[in-house]
PDB file of C-alpha atoms and ligand atoms in Angstrom:
ATOM      1  CA  MET A   3       0.007  -0.242  -0.014  1.00 85.00           C
ATOM      2  CA  HIS A   4       1.476   3.561  -0.947  1.00 89.00           C
ATOM      3  CA  PRO A   5       1.435   5.504   2.304  1.00 90.00           C
ATOM      4  CA  LEU A   6       0.257   8.821   0.379  1.00 94.00           C
ATOM      5  CA  ALA A   7      -3.052   6.590  -1.022  1.00 95.00           C
ATOM      6  CA  HIS A   8      -3.367   5.844   2.644  1.00 96.00           C
ATOM      7  CA  SER A   9      -3.235   9.440   4.044  1.00 96.00           C
ATOM      8  CA  LEU A  10      -5.649  10.743   1.095  1.00 97.00           C
ATOM      9  CA  ALA A  11      -8.488   7.724   1.905  1.00 97.00           C
ATOM     10  CA  VAL A  12      -8.266   8.687   5.486  1.00 97.00           C
ATOM     11  CA  THR A  13      -8.367  12.837   4.433  1.00 97.00           C
ATOM     12  CA  PHE A  14     -11.223  11.502   2.141  1.00 97.00           C
ATOM     13  CA  GLN A  15     -13.162   9.555   5.311  1.00 97.00           C
ATOM     14  CA  ARG A  16     -12.736  12.329   7.591  1.00 97.00           C
ATOM     15  CA  ASP A  17     -13.863  14.794   5.018  1.00 97.00           C
ATOM     16  CA  PHE A  18     -16.989  13.493   3.732  1.00 97.00           C
ATOM     17  CA  ALA A  19     -17.962  11.325   6.970  1.00 95.00           C
ATOM     18  CA  SER A  20     -20.947  14.070   7.293  1.00 95.00           C
ATOM     19  CA  ALA A  21     -22.458  13.788   4.113  1.00 95.00           C
ATOM     20  CA  ASP A  22     -21.802  10.140   3.816  1.00 95.00           C
ATOM     21  CA  ARG A  23     -23.798   9.004   6.774  1.00 93.00           C
ATOM     22  CA  GLU A  24     -27.025  10.733   5.020  1.00 93.00           C
ATOM     23  CA  ILE A  25     -26.197   8.604   2.139  1.00 96.00           C
ATOM     24  CA  GLU A  26     -28.062   5.571   1.225  1.00 95.00           C
ATOM     25  CA  TRP A  27     -24.932   3.497  -0.074  1.00 96.00           C
ATOM     26  CA  VAL A  28     -25.904   0.481  -3.499  1.00 96.00           C
ATOM     27  CA  SER A  29     -22.811  -0.936  -4.860  1.00 96.00           C
ATOM     28  CA  ALA A  30     -18.736   0.254  -4.881  1.00 97.00           C
ATOM     29  CA  GLU A  31     -16.455  -0.639  -7.844  1.00 96.00           C
ATOM     30  CA  GLU A  32     -19.428  -2.611  -9.464  1.00 96.00           C
ATOM     31  CA  GLU A  33     -18.611  -4.024 -12.947  1.00 95.00           C
ATOM     32  CA  ARG A  34     -21.247  -3.590 -15.912  1.00 95.00           C
ATOM     33  CA  ALA A  35     -22.140  -4.164 -19.554  1.00 95.00           C
ATOM     34  CA  LEU A  36     -24.624  -2.889 -21.781  1.00 96.00           C
ATOM     35  CA  ALA A  37     -24.603  -4.141 -25.706  1.00 96.00           C
ATOM     36  CA  LEU A  38     -24.819   0.112 -27.580  1.00 97.00           C
ATOM     37  CA  ALA A  39     -25.406  -2.180 -30.651  1.00 97.00           C
ATOM     38  CA  PRO A  40     -25.000  -5.951 -31.579  1.00 94.00           C
ATOM     39  CA  ASP A  41     -20.850  -5.595 -32.198  1.00 96.00           C
ATOM     40  CA  THR A  42     -20.493  -2.896 -30.023  1.00 97.00           C
ATOM     41  CA  LEU A  43     -20.157  -3.092 -26.168  1.00 96.00           C
ATOM     42  CA  LEU A  44     -19.736  -0.732 -23.927  1.00 97.00           C
ATOM     43  CA  ILE A  45     -18.394  -1.859 -19.532  1.00 96.00           C
ATOM     44  CA  GLY A  46     -16.989   0.389 -16.705  1.00 95.00           C
ATOM     45  CA  ARG A  47     -16.592  -0.340 -13.361  1.00 95.00           C
ATOM     46  CA  VAL A  48     -18.152   2.259 -11.253  1.00 96.00           C
ATOM     47  CA  ASP A  49     -16.561   3.710  -8.154  1.00 97.00           C
ATOM     48  CA  ALA A  50     -20.455   3.867  -6.312  1.00 97.00           C
ATOM     49  CA  ARG A  51     -24.059   3.962  -6.210  1.00 97.00           C
ATOM     50  CA  GLY A  52     -25.682   5.384  -4.171  1.00 97.00           C
ATOM     51  CA  ARG A  53     -28.928   7.368  -3.427  1.00 96.00           C
ATOM     52  CA  THR A  54     -30.228  10.645  -1.708  1.00 94.00           C
ATOM     53  CA  GLY A  55     -33.630  12.041  -1.085  1.00 90.00           C
ATOM     54  CA  GLY A  56     -35.061   8.687  -3.353  1.00 90.00           C
ATOM     55  CA  GLU A  57     -32.574  10.104  -6.158  1.00 95.00           C
ATOM     56  CA  ALA A  58     -30.111   7.852  -7.669  1.00 97.00           C
ATOM     57  CA  PHE A  59     -26.408   9.003  -8.115  1.00 97.00           C
ATOM     58  CA  PHE A  60     -22.961   7.420  -8.987  1.00 97.00           C
ATOM     59  CA  GLY A  61     -19.607   8.793  -7.471  1.00 97.00           C
ATOM     60  CA  GLU A  62     -16.242   8.998  -9.132  1.00 96.00           C
ATOM     61  CA  TRP A  63     -13.381   9.170  -6.866  1.00 97.00           C
ATOM     62  CA  LYS A  64     -10.129  10.705  -8.513  1.00 96.00           C
ATOM     63  CA  THR A  65      -6.502  11.788  -7.478  1.00 96.00           C
ATOM     64  CA  ALA A  66      -5.637  15.321  -8.327  1.00 94.00           C
ATOM     65  CA  SER A  67      -2.199  16.740  -8.258  1.00 91.00           C
ATOM     66  CA  PRO A  68      -1.209  20.345  -6.120  1.00 91.00           C
ATOM     67  CA  ALA A  69      -1.360  21.838  -9.532  1.00 89.00           C
ATOM     68  CA  LYS A  70      -4.800  20.954 -10.562  1.00 88.00           C
ATOM     69  CA  ALA A  71      -6.028  21.693  -7.104  1.00 89.00           C
ATOM     70  CA  ARG A  72      -5.064  25.117  -7.861  1.00 92.00           C
ATOM     71  CA  ARG A  73      -7.238  25.599 -10.494  1.00 94.00           C
ATOM     72  CA  MET A  74     -10.240  23.615  -8.902  1.00 95.00           C
ATOM     73  CA  ASP A  75     -13.218  25.915 -10.434  1.00 95.00           C
ATOM     74  CA  GLU A  76     -11.995  25.317 -13.992  1.00 95.00           C
ATOM     75  CA  VAL A  77     -11.450  21.224 -13.107  1.00 95.00           C
ATOM     76  CA  LYS A  78     -14.976  20.844 -11.954  1.00 95.00           C
ATOM     77  CA  ALA A  79     -16.477  22.560 -14.702  1.00 95.00           C
ATOM     78  CA  ALA A  80     -14.369  20.720 -17.012  1.00 94.00           C
ATOM     79  CA  TRP A  81     -16.360  17.320 -15.222  1.00 92.00           C
ATOM     80  CA  ARG A  82     -19.720  19.053 -16.731  1.00 89.00           C
ATOM     81  CA  THR A  83     -19.500  17.386 -20.219  1.00 90.00           C
ATOM     82  CA  ASP A  84     -16.011  14.825 -19.952  1.00 92.00           C
ATOM     83  CA  PRO A  85     -16.387  11.888 -21.794  1.00 91.00           C
ATOM     84  CA  GLN A  86     -15.826   9.808 -18.983  1.00 90.00           C
ATOM     85  CA  ALA A  87     -18.373  10.821 -17.340  1.00 93.00           C
ATOM     86  CA  LEU A  88     -20.754  10.800 -19.955  1.00 95.00           C
ATOM     87  CA  THR A  89     -19.549   7.323 -20.660  1.00 95.00           C
ATOM     88  CA  TYR A  90     -20.750   6.301 -17.347  1.00 95.00           C
ATOM     89  CA  GLY A  91     -23.863   8.076 -17.634  1.00 96.00           C
ATOM     90  CA  VAL A  92     -24.678   6.162 -20.974  1.00 97.00           C
ATOM     91  CA  LEU A  93     -23.792   2.978 -19.229  1.00 97.00           C
ATOM     92  CA  LEU A  94     -25.879   3.706 -16.056  1.00 96.00           C
ATOM     93  CA  GLY A  95     -29.525   4.232 -17.761  1.00 93.00           C
ATOM     94  CA  PRO A  96     -32.042   6.508 -17.402  1.00 93.00           C
ATOM     95  CA  GLU A  97     -32.980   5.968 -13.675  1.00 92.00           C
ATOM     96  CA  THR A  98     -29.398   7.543 -12.533  1.00 95.00           C
ATOM     97  CA  ARG A  99     -28.585  10.672 -13.827  1.00 94.00           C
ATOM     98  CA  ARG A 100     -26.987  12.945 -11.180  1.00 96.00           C
ATOM     99  CA  PHE A 101     -23.288  12.050  -9.965  1.00 96.00           C
ATOM    100  CA  THR A 102     -20.577  13.391  -7.987  1.00 97.00           C
ATOM    101  CA  VAL A 103     -16.880  13.516  -8.488  1.00 97.00           C
ATOM    102  CA  ARG A 104     -14.785  13.552  -5.450  1.00 98.00           C
ATOM    103  CA  TRP A 105     -11.186  14.885  -5.361  1.00 97.00           C
ATOM    104  CA  ALA A 106      -8.450  13.648  -3.123  1.00 97.00           C
ATOM    105  CA  ILE A 107      -5.189  16.398  -3.295  1.00 96.00           C
ATOM    106  CA  LYS A 108      -1.939  14.787  -3.628  1.00 94.00           C
ATOM    107  CA  THR A 109      -0.477  17.826  -1.283  1.00 89.00           C
ATOM    108  CA  ALA A 110       1.841  17.543   1.841  1.00 86.00           C
ATOM    109  CA  THR A 111      -1.324  17.362   3.888  1.00 91.00           C
ATOM    110  CA  PRO A 112      -3.981  15.872   1.422  1.00 94.00           C
ATOM    111  CA  THR A 113      -7.240  18.378   1.060  1.00 95.00           C
ATOM    112  CA  THR A 114     -10.056  16.987  -0.799  1.00 97.00           C
ATOM    113  CA  ALA A 115     -13.065  19.024  -3.065  1.00 96.00           C
ATOM    114  CA  PHE A 116     -16.058  17.858  -4.667  1.00 97.00           C
ATOM    115  CA  GLU A 117     -18.777  18.591  -6.771  1.00 97.00           C
ATOM    116  CA  TRP A 118     -22.735  17.619  -7.477  1.00 97.00           C
ATOM    117  CA  TYR A 119     -23.523  17.220 -11.975  1.00 97.00           C
ATOM    118  CA  SER A 120     -26.918  15.920 -13.692  1.00 95.00           C
ATOM    119  CA  TYR A 121     -27.524  15.283 -17.037  1.00 95.00           C
ATOM    120  CA  THR A 122     -30.659  15.673 -19.826  1.00 95.00           C
ATOM    121  CA  ASP A 123     -31.791  12.852 -21.369  1.00 95.00           C
ATOM    122  CA  ALA A 124     -31.100  14.523 -24.621  1.00 96.00           C
ATOM    123  CA  GLU A 125     -27.217  15.095 -23.647  1.00 95.00           C
ATOM    124  CA  ILE A 126     -26.777  11.230 -22.722  1.00 96.00           C
ATOM    125  CA  ASP A 127     -28.718  10.420 -25.986  1.00 96.00           C
ATOM    126  CA  HIS A 128     -26.401  12.529 -27.993  1.00 97.00           C
ATOM    127  CA  TRP A 129     -23.578  10.894 -26.449  1.00 96.00           C
ATOM    128  CA  ARG A 130     -24.568   7.580 -26.888  1.00 97.00           C
ATOM    129  CA  ASP A 131     -24.421   7.942 -30.813  1.00 98.00           C
ATOM    130  CA  GLN A 132     -21.260   9.731 -30.493  1.00 97.00           C
ATOM    131  CA  LEU A 133     -19.857   6.480 -29.234  1.00 98.00           C
ATOM    132  CA  LEU A 134     -21.960   4.630 -31.492  1.00 98.00           C
ATOM    133  CA  GLY A 135     -19.816   6.745 -34.221  1.00 98.00           C
ATOM    134  CA  ILE A 136     -16.177   6.000 -32.192  1.00 98.00           C
ATOM    135  CA  ALA A 137     -16.912   2.383 -32.529  1.00 98.00           C
ATOM    136  CA  HIS A 138     -17.444   2.417 -36.233  1.00 97.00           C
ATOM    137  CA  GLU A 139     -14.385   4.542 -36.426  1.00 98.00           C
ATOM    138  CA  ILE A 140     -12.523   1.878 -34.433  1.00 97.00           C
ATOM    139  CA  ARG A 141     -13.411  -0.546 -37.032  1.00 97.00           C
ATOM    140  CA  CYS A 142     -12.796   1.688 -39.756  1.00 96.00           C
ATOM    141  CA  TRP A 143      -9.424   1.892 -38.583  1.00 96.00           C
ATOM    142  CA  ARG A 144      -8.817  -1.859 -38.290  1.00 95.00           C
ATOM    143  CA  ARG A 145     -10.128  -2.447 -41.873  1.00 94.00           C
ATOM    144  CA  ASP A 146      -7.369  -0.194 -43.142  1.00 89.00           C
ATOM    145  CA  ARG A 147      -5.378  -2.499 -41.437  1.00 86.00           C
ATOM    146  CA  ASP A 148      -6.321  -5.237 -43.057  1.00 81.00           C
ATOM    147  CA  LEU A 149      -6.590  -3.666 -46.445  1.00 83.00           C
ATOM    148  CA  HIS A 150      -3.893  -1.272 -45.991  1.00 85.00           C
ATOM    149  CA  GLY A 151      -1.231  -2.571 -43.917  1.00 82.00           C
ATOM    150  CA  ARG A 152      -0.881   0.374 -42.035  1.00 86.00           C
ATOM    151  CA  VAL A 153       0.214   0.245 -38.780  1.00 92.00           C
ATOM    152  CA  ALA A 154      -0.570   3.400 -36.833  1.00 95.00           C
ATOM    153  CA  TRP A 155      -3.399   4.754 -36.537  1.00 97.00           C
ATOM    154  CA  ARG A 156      -4.217   8.938 -36.300  1.00 96.00           C
ATOM    155  CA  THR A 157      -1.918  10.534 -34.225  1.00 97.00           C
ATOM    156  CA  ASN A 158      -2.084  13.424 -32.311  1.00 98.00           C
ATOM    157  CA  PHE A 159       0.992  14.960 -31.120  1.00 97.00           C
ATOM    158  CA  GLY A 160      -0.018  17.732 -29.119  1.00 97.00           C
ATOM    159  CA  ASN A 161      -1.786  15.022 -26.943  1.00 97.00           C
ATOM    160  CA  CYS A 162       1.734  13.680 -25.721  1.00 97.00           C
ATOM    161  CA  ASP A 163       2.393  15.843 -23.242  1.00 95.00           C
ATOM    162  CA  ARG A 164      -1.072  16.062 -21.915  1.00 91.00           C
ATOM    163  CA  TYR A 165       0.474  15.534 -18.353  1.00 85.00           C
ATOM    164  CA  GLY A 166       2.880  17.613 -18.999  1.00 85.00           C
ATOM    165  CA  ALA A 167       6.716  16.849 -19.996  1.00 86.00           C
ATOM    166  CA  LYS A 168       6.997  14.693 -16.742  1.00 83.00           C
ATOM    167  CA  TYR A 169       4.203  12.621 -17.764  1.00 86.00           C
ATOM    168  CA  MET A 170       4.915  11.749 -21.496  1.00 93.00           C
ATOM    169  CA  CYS A 171       3.032   9.495 -23.263  1.00 96.00           C
ATOM    170  CA  PRO A 172       4.722   6.099 -22.996  1.00 96.00           C
ATOM    171  CA  PHE A 173       4.413   5.583 -26.956  1.00 97.00           C
ATOM    172  CA  PHE A 174       6.818   8.716 -27.484  1.00 97.00           C
ATOM    173  CA  GLU A 175      10.492   7.824 -26.727  1.00 96.00           C
ATOM    174  CA  PRO A 176      10.136   4.098 -27.464  1.00 96.00           C
ATOM    175  CA  LYS A 177       7.968   4.595 -31.438  1.00 97.00           C
ATOM    176  CA  CYS A 178       6.059   7.883 -32.228  1.00 97.00           C
ATOM    177  CA  SER A 179       8.873  10.102 -31.971  1.00 97.00           C
ATOM    178  CA  HIS A 180      10.945   7.747 -34.219  1.00 97.00           C
ATOM    179  CA  LEU A 181       7.810   6.638 -36.199  1.00 97.00           C
ATOM    180  CA  ALA A 182       8.556   3.309 -35.541  1.00 97.00           C
ATOM    181  CA  PHE A 183       5.232   2.124 -34.797  1.00 96.00           C
ATOM    182  CA  ALA A 184       4.920  -1.591 -35.002  1.00 95.00           C
ATOM    183  CA  LYS A 185       8.111  -1.474 -32.495  1.00 95.00           C
ATOM    184  CA  PRO A 186       6.769  -3.880 -29.279  1.00 93.00           C
ATOM    185  CA  MET A 187       6.475  -2.303 -26.293  1.00 93.00           C
ATOM    186  CA  ASN A 188       6.326  -5.884 -24.590  1.00 90.00           C
ATOM    187  CA  SER A 189       3.869  -5.441 -21.921  1.00 92.00           C
ATOM    188  CA  PRO A 190       1.140  -6.980 -22.797  1.00 90.00           C
ATOM    189  CA  ARG A 191      -2.492  -5.643 -21.350  1.00 89.00           C
ATOM    190  CA  THR A 192      -3.705  -7.075 -18.542  1.00 86.00           C
ATOM    191  CA  GLY A 193      -6.991  -6.631 -17.292  1.00 80.00           C
ATOM    192  CA  HIS A 194      -7.628  -4.928 -14.264  1.00 79.00           C
ATOM    193  CA  THR A 195     -11.330  -5.824 -13.882  1.00 84.00           C
ATOM    194  CA  GLU A 196     -13.113  -9.405 -14.187  1.00 85.00           C
ATOM    195  CA  LEU A 197     -14.930  -7.900 -17.450  1.00 87.00           C
ATOM    196  CA  GLU A 198     -11.737  -6.611 -18.683  1.00 86.00           C
ATOM    197  CA  LYS A 199      -9.904 -10.351 -18.523  1.00 85.00           C
ATOM    198  CA  GLY A 200     -12.652 -11.741 -20.512  1.00 87.00           C
ATOM    199  CA  VAL A 201     -12.381  -8.926 -23.362  1.00 86.00           C
ATOM    200  CA  ALA A 202      -9.407 -10.401 -25.547  1.00 82.00           C
ATOM    201  CA  ALA A 203     -11.655 -13.769 -25.718  1.00 86.00           C
ATOM    202  CA  MET A 204     -14.528 -12.140 -26.954  1.00 89.00           C
ATOM    203  CA  MET A 205     -12.865  -9.894 -29.343  1.00 87.00           C
ATOM    204  CA  ALA A 206     -10.729 -13.233 -30.858  1.00 85.00           C
ATOM    205  CA  ALA A 207     -14.229 -14.772 -31.360  1.00 90.00           C
ATOM    206  CA  ASN A 208     -15.581 -11.647 -32.775  1.00 93.00           C
ATOM    207  CA  PRO A 209     -13.278  -9.504 -34.717  1.00 91.00           C
ATOM    208  CA  GLN A 210     -15.952  -6.845 -35.572  1.00 94.00           C
ATOM    209  CA  LEU A 211     -16.623  -6.194 -31.563  1.00 97.00           C
ATOM    210  CA  VAL A 212     -15.593  -3.123 -30.528  1.00 97.00           C
ATOM    211  CA  VAL A 213     -15.432  -2.624 -26.623  1.00 96.00           C
ATOM    212  CA  LEU A 214     -15.584   0.660 -25.543  1.00 97.00           C
ATOM    213  CA  SER A 215     -15.669   2.101 -21.734  1.00 95.00           C
ATOM    214  CA  GLY A 216     -14.287   5.351 -20.305  1.00 93.00           C
ATOM    215  CA  SER A 217     -10.763   4.818 -20.603  1.00 93.00           C
ATOM    216  CA  ARG A 218     -10.483   3.064 -23.560  1.00 96.00           C
ATOM    217  CA  VAL A 219     -13.176   6.890 -25.028  1.00 96.00           C
ATOM    218  CA  ASP A 220     -10.847   8.631 -22.977  1.00 95.00           C
ATOM    219  CA  ASP A 221      -7.722   7.595 -24.651  1.00 96.00           C
ATOM    220  CA  TYR A 222      -9.074   7.389 -28.358  1.00 97.00           C
ATOM    221  CA  LEU A 223     -10.192  11.094 -28.405  1.00 97.00           C
ATOM    222  CA  GLY A 224      -7.132  11.982 -27.136  1.00 97.00           C
ATOM    223  CA  CYS A 225      -5.100  10.254 -29.974  1.00 98.00           C
ATOM    224  CA  PRO A 226      -6.601   6.854 -31.667  1.00 98.00           C
ATOM    225  CA  GLU A 227      -2.710   5.527 -32.173  1.00 98.00           C
ATOM    226  CA  ALA A 228      -2.125   5.617 -28.304  1.00 98.00           C
ATOM    227  CA  TYR A 229      -5.265   4.421 -28.247  1.00 97.00           C
ATOM    228  CA  ARG A 230      -4.544   1.579 -30.267  1.00 97.00           C
ATOM    229  CA  ASN A 231      -1.557   0.452 -28.583  1.00 97.00           C
ATOM    230  CA  LYS A 232      -3.205   0.384 -25.069  1.00 96.00           C
ATOM    231  CA  TRP A 233      -6.052  -1.106 -26.356  1.00 94.00           C
ATOM    232  CA  GLU A 234      -6.239  -3.121 -29.682  1.00 93.00           C
ATOM    233  CA  GLY A 235      -4.131  -6.185 -29.715  1.00 89.00           C
ATOM    234  CA  ALA A 236      -2.316  -7.548 -27.557  1.00 88.00           C
ATOM    235  CA  GLY A 237      -2.596  -3.987 -26.097  1.00 91.00           C
ATOM    236  CA  TYR A 238      -0.091  -2.529 -23.268  1.00 94.00           C
ATOM    237  CA  THR A 239      -0.098  -1.975 -19.386  1.00 91.00           C
ATOM    238  CA  GLU A 240       0.978   0.932 -18.051  1.00 88.00           C
ATOM    239  CA  GLU A 241       3.088   1.499 -14.969  1.00 86.00           C
ATOM    240  CA  ASN A 242       3.769   4.087 -12.946  1.00 87.00           C
ATOM    241  CA  GLU A 243       3.628   5.773  -9.299  1.00 89.00           C
ATOM    242  CA  ASN A 244       1.015   7.932  -9.989  1.00 89.00           C
ATOM    243  CA  LEU A 245      -1.499   5.053 -10.877  1.00 90.00           C
ATOM    244  CA  THR A 246      -0.021   3.203  -7.759  1.00 92.00           C
ATOM    245  CA  ILE A 247      -1.559   5.513  -5.712  1.00 94.00           C
ATOM    246  CA  GLY A 248      -4.636   5.975  -7.694  1.00 94.00           C
ATOM    247  CA  THR A 249      -5.224   1.947  -7.399  1.00 94.00           C
ATOM    248  CA  ASP A 250      -4.382   1.584  -3.697  1.00 96.00           C
ATOM    249  CA  PHE A 251      -6.760   4.509  -2.758  1.00 97.00           C
ATOM    250  CA  HIS A 252      -9.760   3.145  -4.833  1.00 97.00           C
ATOM    251  CA  SER A 253      -9.120   0.149  -3.436  1.00 96.00           C
ATOM    252  CA  LEU A 254      -9.266   1.805   0.075  1.00 97.00           C
ATOM    253  CA  ILE A 255     -12.360   3.944  -1.054  1.00 97.00           C
ATOM    254  CA  ARG A 256     -13.977   0.581  -2.293  1.00 97.00           C
ATOM    255  CA  ASP A 257     -13.757  -0.630   1.209  1.00 96.00           C
ATOM    256  CA  TYR A 258     -14.939   2.369   3.141  1.00 96.00           C
ATOM    257  CA  ILE A 259     -18.136   2.614   0.750  1.00 97.00           C
ATOM    258  CA  ARG A 260     -18.617  -0.779   1.546  1.00 96.00           C
ATOM    259  CA  SER A 261     -18.417  -0.879   5.169  1.00 94.00           C
ATOM    260  CA  MET A 262     -20.945   1.469   4.801  1.00 94.00           C
ATOM    261  CA  ILE A 263     -23.881  -0.569   2.480  1.00 93.00           C
ATOM    262  CA  HIS A 264     -26.416  -2.379   4.492  1.00 71.00           C
ATOM    263  CA  ALA A 265     -26.936  -5.854   4.074  1.00 56.00           C
TER     264      ALA A 265
HETATM  265  S1  SF4 B 301       0.916   7.779 -29.330  1.00 56.49           S
HETATM  266 FE1  SF4 B 301      -0.115   9.609 -29.396  1.00 56.49          FE
HETATM  267  S2  SF4 B 301       0.082  10.861 -27.871  1.00 56.49           S
HETATM  268 FE2  SF4 B 301       1.282   8.623 -27.919  1.00 56.49          FE
HETATM  269  S3  SF4 B 301       3.258   9.280 -28.504  1.00 56.49           S
HETATM  270 FE3  SF4 B 301       2.556   8.612 -30.265  1.00 56.49          FE
HETATM  271  S4  SF4 B 301       0.923  10.582 -31.156  1.00 56.49           S
HETATM  272 FE4  SF4 B 301       1.629  10.879 -28.636  1.00 56.49          FE
END
């Protein structure tokens, strides 16, 4: 367990304890799947679901850097139409139109922030159409590979340092900066959820199948070539300290939420 993940989780529980006592918690880290079309499957692991005042909502827990926390108003506004949150909105169906995002901020003494949001049916319908469009584009990229032997999908070099120069895209130095798009990364993807573990077999059985999730959509919109590297074929498992902190933090909060779910 990373020590920073532990202190972030302690702060999260302390800061939200009062609000959490008013919530009827339903699930924590629940895996869900929804067939958007015969060959398009949407999957996801929802951080938490609950009810307040009789209304269903889902929760999304994030860790955030101090730099991000300094512009928290912008960050909160961006989540209103964040592709990952919209994707969860589609996944959870019409009975869940509200969601909350909570941030645990990685300062020396951790702090937290939160915001509540809601979607209209029209917004969710629009995003469902967008997801089907993304799935169609992915099939077109695959077809180009099969028909023309083209390896790289569309690159977006403006996305390589999306998280700052210290956290360059893992494909930049070994592959994209040398136009060596076919170079293997030798770190095949290992699924983090039970659904993810079954995806490779499903795709092998049905080459037309496109599996989407919040992370996959976020990667695709940022750079289709990054999506290809991470999620197509053998895929790629990224490892770094930030991901370790995030994974450890999420497992602690999962246990905390589960402790509040009444049998
Ligand atoms: S995959 Fe995309 S984001 Fe990553 S280095 Fe290549 S062009 Fe940049």
